[in-house]
mmCIF file of C-alpha atoms in Angstrom:
data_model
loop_
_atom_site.group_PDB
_atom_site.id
_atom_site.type_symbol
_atom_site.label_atom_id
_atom_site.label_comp_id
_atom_site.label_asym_id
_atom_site.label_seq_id
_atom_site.Cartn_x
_atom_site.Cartn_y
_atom_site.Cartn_z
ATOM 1 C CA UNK R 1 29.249 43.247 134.988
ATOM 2 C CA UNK R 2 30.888 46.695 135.205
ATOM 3 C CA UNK R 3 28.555 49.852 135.499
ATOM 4 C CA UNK R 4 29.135 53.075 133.450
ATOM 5 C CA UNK R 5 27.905 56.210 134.620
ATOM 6 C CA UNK R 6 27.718 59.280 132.387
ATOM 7 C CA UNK R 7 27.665 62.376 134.743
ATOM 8 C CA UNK R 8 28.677 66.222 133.945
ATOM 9 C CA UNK R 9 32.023 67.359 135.995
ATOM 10 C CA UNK R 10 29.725 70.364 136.907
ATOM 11 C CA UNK R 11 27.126 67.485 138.132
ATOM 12 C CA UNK R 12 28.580 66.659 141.173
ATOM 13 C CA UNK R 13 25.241 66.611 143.500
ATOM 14 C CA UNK R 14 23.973 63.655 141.473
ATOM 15 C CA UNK R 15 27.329 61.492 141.436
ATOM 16 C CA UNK R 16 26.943 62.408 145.115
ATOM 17 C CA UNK R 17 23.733 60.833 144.802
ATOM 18 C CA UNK R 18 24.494 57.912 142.603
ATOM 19 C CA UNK R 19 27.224 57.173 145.191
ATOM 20 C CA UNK R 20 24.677 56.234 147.766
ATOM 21 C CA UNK R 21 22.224 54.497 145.072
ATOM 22 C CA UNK R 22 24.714 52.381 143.895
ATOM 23 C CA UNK R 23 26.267 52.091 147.623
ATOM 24 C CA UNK R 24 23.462 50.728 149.160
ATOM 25 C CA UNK R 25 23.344 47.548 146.904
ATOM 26 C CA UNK R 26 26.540 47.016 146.741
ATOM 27 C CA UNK R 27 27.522 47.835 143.391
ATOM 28 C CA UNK R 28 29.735 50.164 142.594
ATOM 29 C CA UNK R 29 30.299 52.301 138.961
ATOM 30 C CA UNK R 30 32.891 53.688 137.103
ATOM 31 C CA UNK R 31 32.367 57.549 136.138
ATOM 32 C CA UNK R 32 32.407 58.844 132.099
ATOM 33 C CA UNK R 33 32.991 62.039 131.855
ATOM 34 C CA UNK R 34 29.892 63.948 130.276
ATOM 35 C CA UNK R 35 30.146 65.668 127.181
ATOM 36 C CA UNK R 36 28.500 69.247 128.071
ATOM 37 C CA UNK R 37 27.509 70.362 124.810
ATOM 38 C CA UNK R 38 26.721 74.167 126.171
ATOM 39 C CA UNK R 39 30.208 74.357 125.992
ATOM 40 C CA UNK R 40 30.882 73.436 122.589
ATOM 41 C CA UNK R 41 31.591 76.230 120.278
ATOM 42 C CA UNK R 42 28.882 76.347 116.981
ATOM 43 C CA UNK R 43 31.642 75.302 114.824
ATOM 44 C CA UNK R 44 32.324 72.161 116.790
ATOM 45 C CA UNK R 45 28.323 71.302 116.889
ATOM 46 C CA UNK R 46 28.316 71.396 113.398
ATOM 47 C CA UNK R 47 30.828 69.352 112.698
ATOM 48 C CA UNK R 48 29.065 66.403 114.842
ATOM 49 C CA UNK R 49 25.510 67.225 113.573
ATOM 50 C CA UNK R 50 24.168 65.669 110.105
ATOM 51 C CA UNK R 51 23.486 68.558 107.611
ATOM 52 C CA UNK R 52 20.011 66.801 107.590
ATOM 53 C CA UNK R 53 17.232 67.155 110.163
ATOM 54 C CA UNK R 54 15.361 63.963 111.235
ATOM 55 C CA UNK R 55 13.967 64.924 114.236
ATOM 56 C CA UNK R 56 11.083 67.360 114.796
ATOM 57 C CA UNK R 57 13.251 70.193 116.274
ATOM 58 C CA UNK R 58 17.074 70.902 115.485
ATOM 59 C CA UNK R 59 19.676 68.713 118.460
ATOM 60 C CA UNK R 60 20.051 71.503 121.074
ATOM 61 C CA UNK R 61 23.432 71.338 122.538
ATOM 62 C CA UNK R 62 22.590 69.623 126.254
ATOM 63 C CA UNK R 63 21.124 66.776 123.354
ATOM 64 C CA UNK R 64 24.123 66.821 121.388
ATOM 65 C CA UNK R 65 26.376 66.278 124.484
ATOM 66 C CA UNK R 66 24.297 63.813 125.191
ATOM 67 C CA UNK R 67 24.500 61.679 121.946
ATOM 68 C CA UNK R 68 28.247 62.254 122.512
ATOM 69 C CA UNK R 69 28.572 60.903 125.915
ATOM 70 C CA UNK R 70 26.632 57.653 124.978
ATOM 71 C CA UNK R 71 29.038 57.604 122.563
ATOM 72 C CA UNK R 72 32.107 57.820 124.442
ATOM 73 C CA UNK R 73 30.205 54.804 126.615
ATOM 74 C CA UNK R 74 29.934 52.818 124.287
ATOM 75 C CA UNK R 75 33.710 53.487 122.786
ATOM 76 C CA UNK R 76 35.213 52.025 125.775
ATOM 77 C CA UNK R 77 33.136 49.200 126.029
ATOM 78 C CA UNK R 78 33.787 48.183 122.053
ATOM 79 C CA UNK R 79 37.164 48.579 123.116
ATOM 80 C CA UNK R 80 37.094 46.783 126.052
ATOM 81 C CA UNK R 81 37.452 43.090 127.168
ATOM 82 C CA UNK R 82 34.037 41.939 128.966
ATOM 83 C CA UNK R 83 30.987 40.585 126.911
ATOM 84 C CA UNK R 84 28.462 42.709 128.287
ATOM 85 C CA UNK R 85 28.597 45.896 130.165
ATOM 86 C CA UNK R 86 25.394 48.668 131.912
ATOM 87 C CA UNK R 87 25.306 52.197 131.154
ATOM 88 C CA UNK R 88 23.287 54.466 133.312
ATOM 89 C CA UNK R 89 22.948 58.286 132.977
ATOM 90 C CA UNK R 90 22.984 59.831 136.561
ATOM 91 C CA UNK R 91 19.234 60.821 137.755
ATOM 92 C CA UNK R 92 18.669 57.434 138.285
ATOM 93 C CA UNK R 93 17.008 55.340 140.961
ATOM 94 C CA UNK R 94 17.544 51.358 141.491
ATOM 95 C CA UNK R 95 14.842 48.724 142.111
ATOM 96 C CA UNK R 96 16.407 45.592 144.866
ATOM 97 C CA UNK R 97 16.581 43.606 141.616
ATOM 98 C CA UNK R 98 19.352 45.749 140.386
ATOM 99 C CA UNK R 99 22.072 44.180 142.565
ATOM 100 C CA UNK R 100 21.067 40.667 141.507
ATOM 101 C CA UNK R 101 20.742 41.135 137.727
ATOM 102 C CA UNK R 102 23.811 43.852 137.058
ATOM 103 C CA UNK R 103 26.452 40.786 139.158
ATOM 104 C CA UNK R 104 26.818 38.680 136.366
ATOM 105 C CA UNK R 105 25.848 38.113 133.066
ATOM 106 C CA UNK R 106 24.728 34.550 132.696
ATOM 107 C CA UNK R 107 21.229 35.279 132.366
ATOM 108 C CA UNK R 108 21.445 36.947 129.387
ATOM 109 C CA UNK R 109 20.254 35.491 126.430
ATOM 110 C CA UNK R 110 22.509 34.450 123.706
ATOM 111 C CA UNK R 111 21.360 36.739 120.655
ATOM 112 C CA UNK R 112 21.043 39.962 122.963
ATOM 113 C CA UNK R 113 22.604 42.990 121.815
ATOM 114 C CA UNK R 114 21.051 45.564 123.818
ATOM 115 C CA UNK R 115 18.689 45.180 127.048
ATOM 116 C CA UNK R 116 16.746 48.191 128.417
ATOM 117 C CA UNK R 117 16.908 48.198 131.894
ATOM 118 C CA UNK R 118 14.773 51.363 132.731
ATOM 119 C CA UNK R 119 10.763 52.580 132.137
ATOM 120 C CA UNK R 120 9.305 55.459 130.644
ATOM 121 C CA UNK R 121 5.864 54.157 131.462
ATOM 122 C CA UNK R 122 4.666 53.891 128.124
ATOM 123 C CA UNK R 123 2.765 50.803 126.591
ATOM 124 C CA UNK R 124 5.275 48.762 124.886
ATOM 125 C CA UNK R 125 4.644 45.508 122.750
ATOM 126 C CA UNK R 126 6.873 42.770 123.960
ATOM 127 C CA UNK R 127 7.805 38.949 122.856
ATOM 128 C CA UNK R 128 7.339 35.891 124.847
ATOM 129 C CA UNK R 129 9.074 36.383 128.159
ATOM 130 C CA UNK R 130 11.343 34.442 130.446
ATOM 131 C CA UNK R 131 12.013 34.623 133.935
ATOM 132 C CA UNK R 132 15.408 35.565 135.282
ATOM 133 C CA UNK R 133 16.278 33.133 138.006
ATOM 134 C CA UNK R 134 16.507 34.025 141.529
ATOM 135 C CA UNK R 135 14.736 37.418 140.796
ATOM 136 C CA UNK R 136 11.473 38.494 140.355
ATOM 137 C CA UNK R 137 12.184 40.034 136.808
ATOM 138 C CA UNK R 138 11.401 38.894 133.234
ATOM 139 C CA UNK R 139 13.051 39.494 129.958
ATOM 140 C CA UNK R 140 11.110 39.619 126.217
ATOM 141 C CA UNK R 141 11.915 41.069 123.155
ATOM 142 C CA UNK R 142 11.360 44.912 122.532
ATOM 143 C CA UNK R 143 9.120 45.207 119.695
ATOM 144 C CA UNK R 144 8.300 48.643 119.554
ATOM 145 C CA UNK R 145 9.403 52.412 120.730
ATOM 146 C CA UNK R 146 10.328 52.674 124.075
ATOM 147 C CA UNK R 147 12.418 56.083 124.656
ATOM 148 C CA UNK R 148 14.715 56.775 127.680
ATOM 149 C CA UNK R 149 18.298 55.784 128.013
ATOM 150 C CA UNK R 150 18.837 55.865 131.586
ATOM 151 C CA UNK R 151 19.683 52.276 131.633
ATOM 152 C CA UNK R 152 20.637 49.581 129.284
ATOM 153 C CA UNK R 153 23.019 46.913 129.075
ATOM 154 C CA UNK R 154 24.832 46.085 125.622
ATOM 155 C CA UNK R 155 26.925 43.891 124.419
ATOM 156 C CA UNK R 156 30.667 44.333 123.240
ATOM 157 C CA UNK R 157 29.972 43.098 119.866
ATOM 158 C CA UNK R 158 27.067 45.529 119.807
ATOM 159 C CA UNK R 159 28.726 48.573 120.844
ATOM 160 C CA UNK R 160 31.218 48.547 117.899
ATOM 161 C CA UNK R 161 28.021 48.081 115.566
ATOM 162 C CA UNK R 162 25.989 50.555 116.816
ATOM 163 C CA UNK R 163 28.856 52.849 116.403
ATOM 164 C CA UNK R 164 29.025 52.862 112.888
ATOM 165 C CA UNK R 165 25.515 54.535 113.139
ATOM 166 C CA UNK R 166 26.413 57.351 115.317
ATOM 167 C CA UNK R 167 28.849 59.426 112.789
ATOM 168 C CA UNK R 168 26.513 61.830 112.840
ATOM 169 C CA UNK R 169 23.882 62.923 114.959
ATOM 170 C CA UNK R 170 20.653 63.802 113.554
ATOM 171 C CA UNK R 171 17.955 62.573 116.568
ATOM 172 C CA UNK R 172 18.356 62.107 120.118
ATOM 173 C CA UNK R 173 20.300 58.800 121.121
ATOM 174 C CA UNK R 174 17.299 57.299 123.076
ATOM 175 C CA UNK R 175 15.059 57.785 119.666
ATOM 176 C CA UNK R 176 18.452 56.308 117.338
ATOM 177 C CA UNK R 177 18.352 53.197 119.895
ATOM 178 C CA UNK R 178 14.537 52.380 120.610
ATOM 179 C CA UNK R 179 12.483 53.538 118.491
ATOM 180 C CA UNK R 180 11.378 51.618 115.249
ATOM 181 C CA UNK R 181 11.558 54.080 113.187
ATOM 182 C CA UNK R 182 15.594 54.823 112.914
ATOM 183 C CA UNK R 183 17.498 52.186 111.441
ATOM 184 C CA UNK R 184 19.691 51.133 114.781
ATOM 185 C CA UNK R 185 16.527 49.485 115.931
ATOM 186 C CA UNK R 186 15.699 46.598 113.012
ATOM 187 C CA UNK R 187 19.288 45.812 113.436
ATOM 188 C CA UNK R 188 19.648 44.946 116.726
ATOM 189 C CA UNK R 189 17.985 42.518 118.947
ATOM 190 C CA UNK R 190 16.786 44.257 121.559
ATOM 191 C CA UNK R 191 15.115 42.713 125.317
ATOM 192 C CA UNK R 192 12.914 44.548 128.338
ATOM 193 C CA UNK R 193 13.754 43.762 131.615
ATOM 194 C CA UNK R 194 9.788 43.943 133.194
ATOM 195 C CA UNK R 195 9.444 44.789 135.976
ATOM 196 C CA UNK R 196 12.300 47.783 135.256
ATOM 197 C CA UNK R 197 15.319 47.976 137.785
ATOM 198 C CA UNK R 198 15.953 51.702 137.127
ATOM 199 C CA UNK R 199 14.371 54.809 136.444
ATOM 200 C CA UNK R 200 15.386 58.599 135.392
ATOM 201 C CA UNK R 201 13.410 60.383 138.722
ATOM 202 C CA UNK R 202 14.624 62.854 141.383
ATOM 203 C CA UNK R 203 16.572 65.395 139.326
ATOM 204 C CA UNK R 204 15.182 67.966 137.200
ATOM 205 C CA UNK R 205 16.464 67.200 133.024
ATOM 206 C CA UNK R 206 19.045 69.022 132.152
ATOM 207 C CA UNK R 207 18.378 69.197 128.640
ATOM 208 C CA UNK R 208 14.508 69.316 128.536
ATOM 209 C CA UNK R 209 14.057 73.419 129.363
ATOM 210 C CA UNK R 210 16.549 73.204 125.688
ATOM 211 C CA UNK R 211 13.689 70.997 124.046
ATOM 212 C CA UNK R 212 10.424 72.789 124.961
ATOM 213 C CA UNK R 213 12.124 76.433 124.130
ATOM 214 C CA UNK R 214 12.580 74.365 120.831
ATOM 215 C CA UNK R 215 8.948 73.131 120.659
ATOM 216 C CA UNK R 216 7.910 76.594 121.438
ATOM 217 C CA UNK R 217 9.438 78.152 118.083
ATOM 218 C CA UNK R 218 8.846 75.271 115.532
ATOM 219 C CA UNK R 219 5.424 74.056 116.711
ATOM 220 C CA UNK R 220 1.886 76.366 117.349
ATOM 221 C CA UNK R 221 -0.040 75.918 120.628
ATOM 222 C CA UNK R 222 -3.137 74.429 119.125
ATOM 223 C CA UNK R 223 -6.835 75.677 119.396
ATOM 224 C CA UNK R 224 -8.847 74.910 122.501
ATOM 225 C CA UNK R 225 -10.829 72.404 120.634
ATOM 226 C CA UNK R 226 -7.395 70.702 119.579
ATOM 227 C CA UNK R 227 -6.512 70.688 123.285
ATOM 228 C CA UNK R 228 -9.717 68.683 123.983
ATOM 229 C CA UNK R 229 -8.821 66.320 121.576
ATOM 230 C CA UNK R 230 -5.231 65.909 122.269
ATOM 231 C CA UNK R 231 -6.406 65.019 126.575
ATOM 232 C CA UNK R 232 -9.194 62.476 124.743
ATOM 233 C CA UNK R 233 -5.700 60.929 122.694
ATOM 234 C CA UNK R 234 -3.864 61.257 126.228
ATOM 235 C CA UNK R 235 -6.207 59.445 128.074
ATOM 236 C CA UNK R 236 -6.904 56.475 125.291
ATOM 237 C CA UNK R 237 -3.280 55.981 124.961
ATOM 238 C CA UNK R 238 -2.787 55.118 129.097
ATOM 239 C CA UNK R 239 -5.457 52.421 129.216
ATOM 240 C CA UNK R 240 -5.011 51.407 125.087
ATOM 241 C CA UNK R 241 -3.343 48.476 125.891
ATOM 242 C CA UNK R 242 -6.616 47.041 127.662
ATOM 243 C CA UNK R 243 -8.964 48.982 125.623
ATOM 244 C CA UNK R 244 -7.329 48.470 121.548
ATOM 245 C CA UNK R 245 -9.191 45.685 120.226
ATOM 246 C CA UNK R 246 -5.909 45.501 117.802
ATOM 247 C CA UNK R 247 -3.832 44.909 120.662
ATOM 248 C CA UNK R 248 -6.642 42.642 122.757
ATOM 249 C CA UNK R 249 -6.585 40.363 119.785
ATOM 250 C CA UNK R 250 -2.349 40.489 120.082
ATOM 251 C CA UNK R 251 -2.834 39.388 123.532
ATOM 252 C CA UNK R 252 -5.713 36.528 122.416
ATOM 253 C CA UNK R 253 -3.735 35.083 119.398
ATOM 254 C CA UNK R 254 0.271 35.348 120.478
ATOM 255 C CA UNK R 255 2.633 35.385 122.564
ATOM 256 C CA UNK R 256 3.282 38.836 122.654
ATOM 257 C CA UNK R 257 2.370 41.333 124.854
ATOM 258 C CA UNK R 258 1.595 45.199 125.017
ATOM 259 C CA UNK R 259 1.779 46.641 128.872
ATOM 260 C CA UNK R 260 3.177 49.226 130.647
ATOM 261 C CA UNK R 261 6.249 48.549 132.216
ATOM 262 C CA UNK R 262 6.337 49.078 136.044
ATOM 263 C CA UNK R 263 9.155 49.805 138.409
ATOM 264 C CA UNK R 264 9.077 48.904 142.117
ATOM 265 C CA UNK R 265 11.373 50.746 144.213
#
């Protein structure tokens, strides 16, 4: 299965990096070149941006070039010949599992259009689940938000789909491809690999310092009693999947599944 890596030509500490991560199993990666939004000119953002906001901030530029290298990923594989093909942005770290799962493709299942690879440690609700042979990974179906897209696997047929819903950008590609609440989502099917083979960890985001100067203008730090609250929420939401009798009574009468997906070096 070939491996594309999205990394900035000013980037070159992690492709350094990625080098040896994808080295040391054996795999090896061919390099996109980022789009590095910073240095598109206002005129040129606007022209890729949808006149209408979705998201809770405007697209910064870093997020913008980042929509637009996706993009570009996902341009060559619709073009391209092989079924399925990985994408990986480059602050990434690989479980053992990688080298195993990202050889071939004949695990996959049959209806898959997109796989996420990676974790964001968030509880997720998931489908039945089915081992992968010869690896201590499982895959089920992704049945609710998950953000992150520092891994994935997609198919061709896919890709030239989920094009058609990136003529504009108006959220953040890891919200346009898993989370329920943009259209890209209900029309794709859509696995977790549990536990993960990769995760974003070791380099500093590049486009995050854009996001929370963002959050600092359109939202207002909130009282110390909403603080309070907002740690209470926190602290529900990392053990909710044990404690929710809604999602206790998922795990008594189905199949499914909500957990927090873990990633062993």
């Amino acid at each position: 299965m070939k491996c594309y890596l999205i990394n900035l030509d000013r980037s070159k500490d992690r492709l350094a990096q990625m080098d040896v991560e994808f080295g040391r199993l054996g795999l090896s990666f061919t390099r996109v070149a980022a789009v590095d939004g910073r240095l598109l000119s206002q005129g040129e953002l606007d022209a890729v941006t949808a006149p209408v906001r979705r998201w809770e901030i405007p697209m910064p530029p870093g997020e913008i070039g980042c929509f637009l290298s996706h993009k570009k990923c996902l341009e060559i594989i619709a073009q391209g010949e092989d079924d399925y093909a990985a994408v990986f942005e480059d602050d990434i770290v690989l479980s053992g599992q990688a080298q195993k799962i990202l050889s071939d493709s004949d695990w996959i299942p049959a209806d898959a259009d997109l796989i996420k690879i990676e974790t964001f440690n968030s509880v997720i609700l998931l489908g039945e689940s089915k081992k992968i042979q010869g690896t201590d990974c499982k895959y089920a179906r992704l049945l609710s938000k998950h953000l992150c897209t520092g891994g994935y696997i997609v198919s061709r047929s896919a890709a030239k789909r989920m094009l058609q819903f990136m003529q504009q950008i108006s959220v953040p590609v890891d919200n346009l491809m898993f989370d329920p609440q943009y259209e890209m989502f209900s029309s794709l099917n859509i696995y977790q690999i549990y536990p993960a083979i990769c995760k974003q960890m070791g380099f500093e985001s590049l486009i995050e310092a854009d996001r929370k100067t963002l959050r600092k203008q359109y939202k207002h730090r909130p009282s110390f009693p909403g603080l309070v609250v907002r740690e209470i929420v926190r602290s529900y939401n990392r053990s909710s999947h044990i404690l929710s009798p809604t999602k206790l009574w998922t795990r008594i009468t189905s199949k499914k599944r909500w957990l927090r997906v873990s990633f062993k070096p």
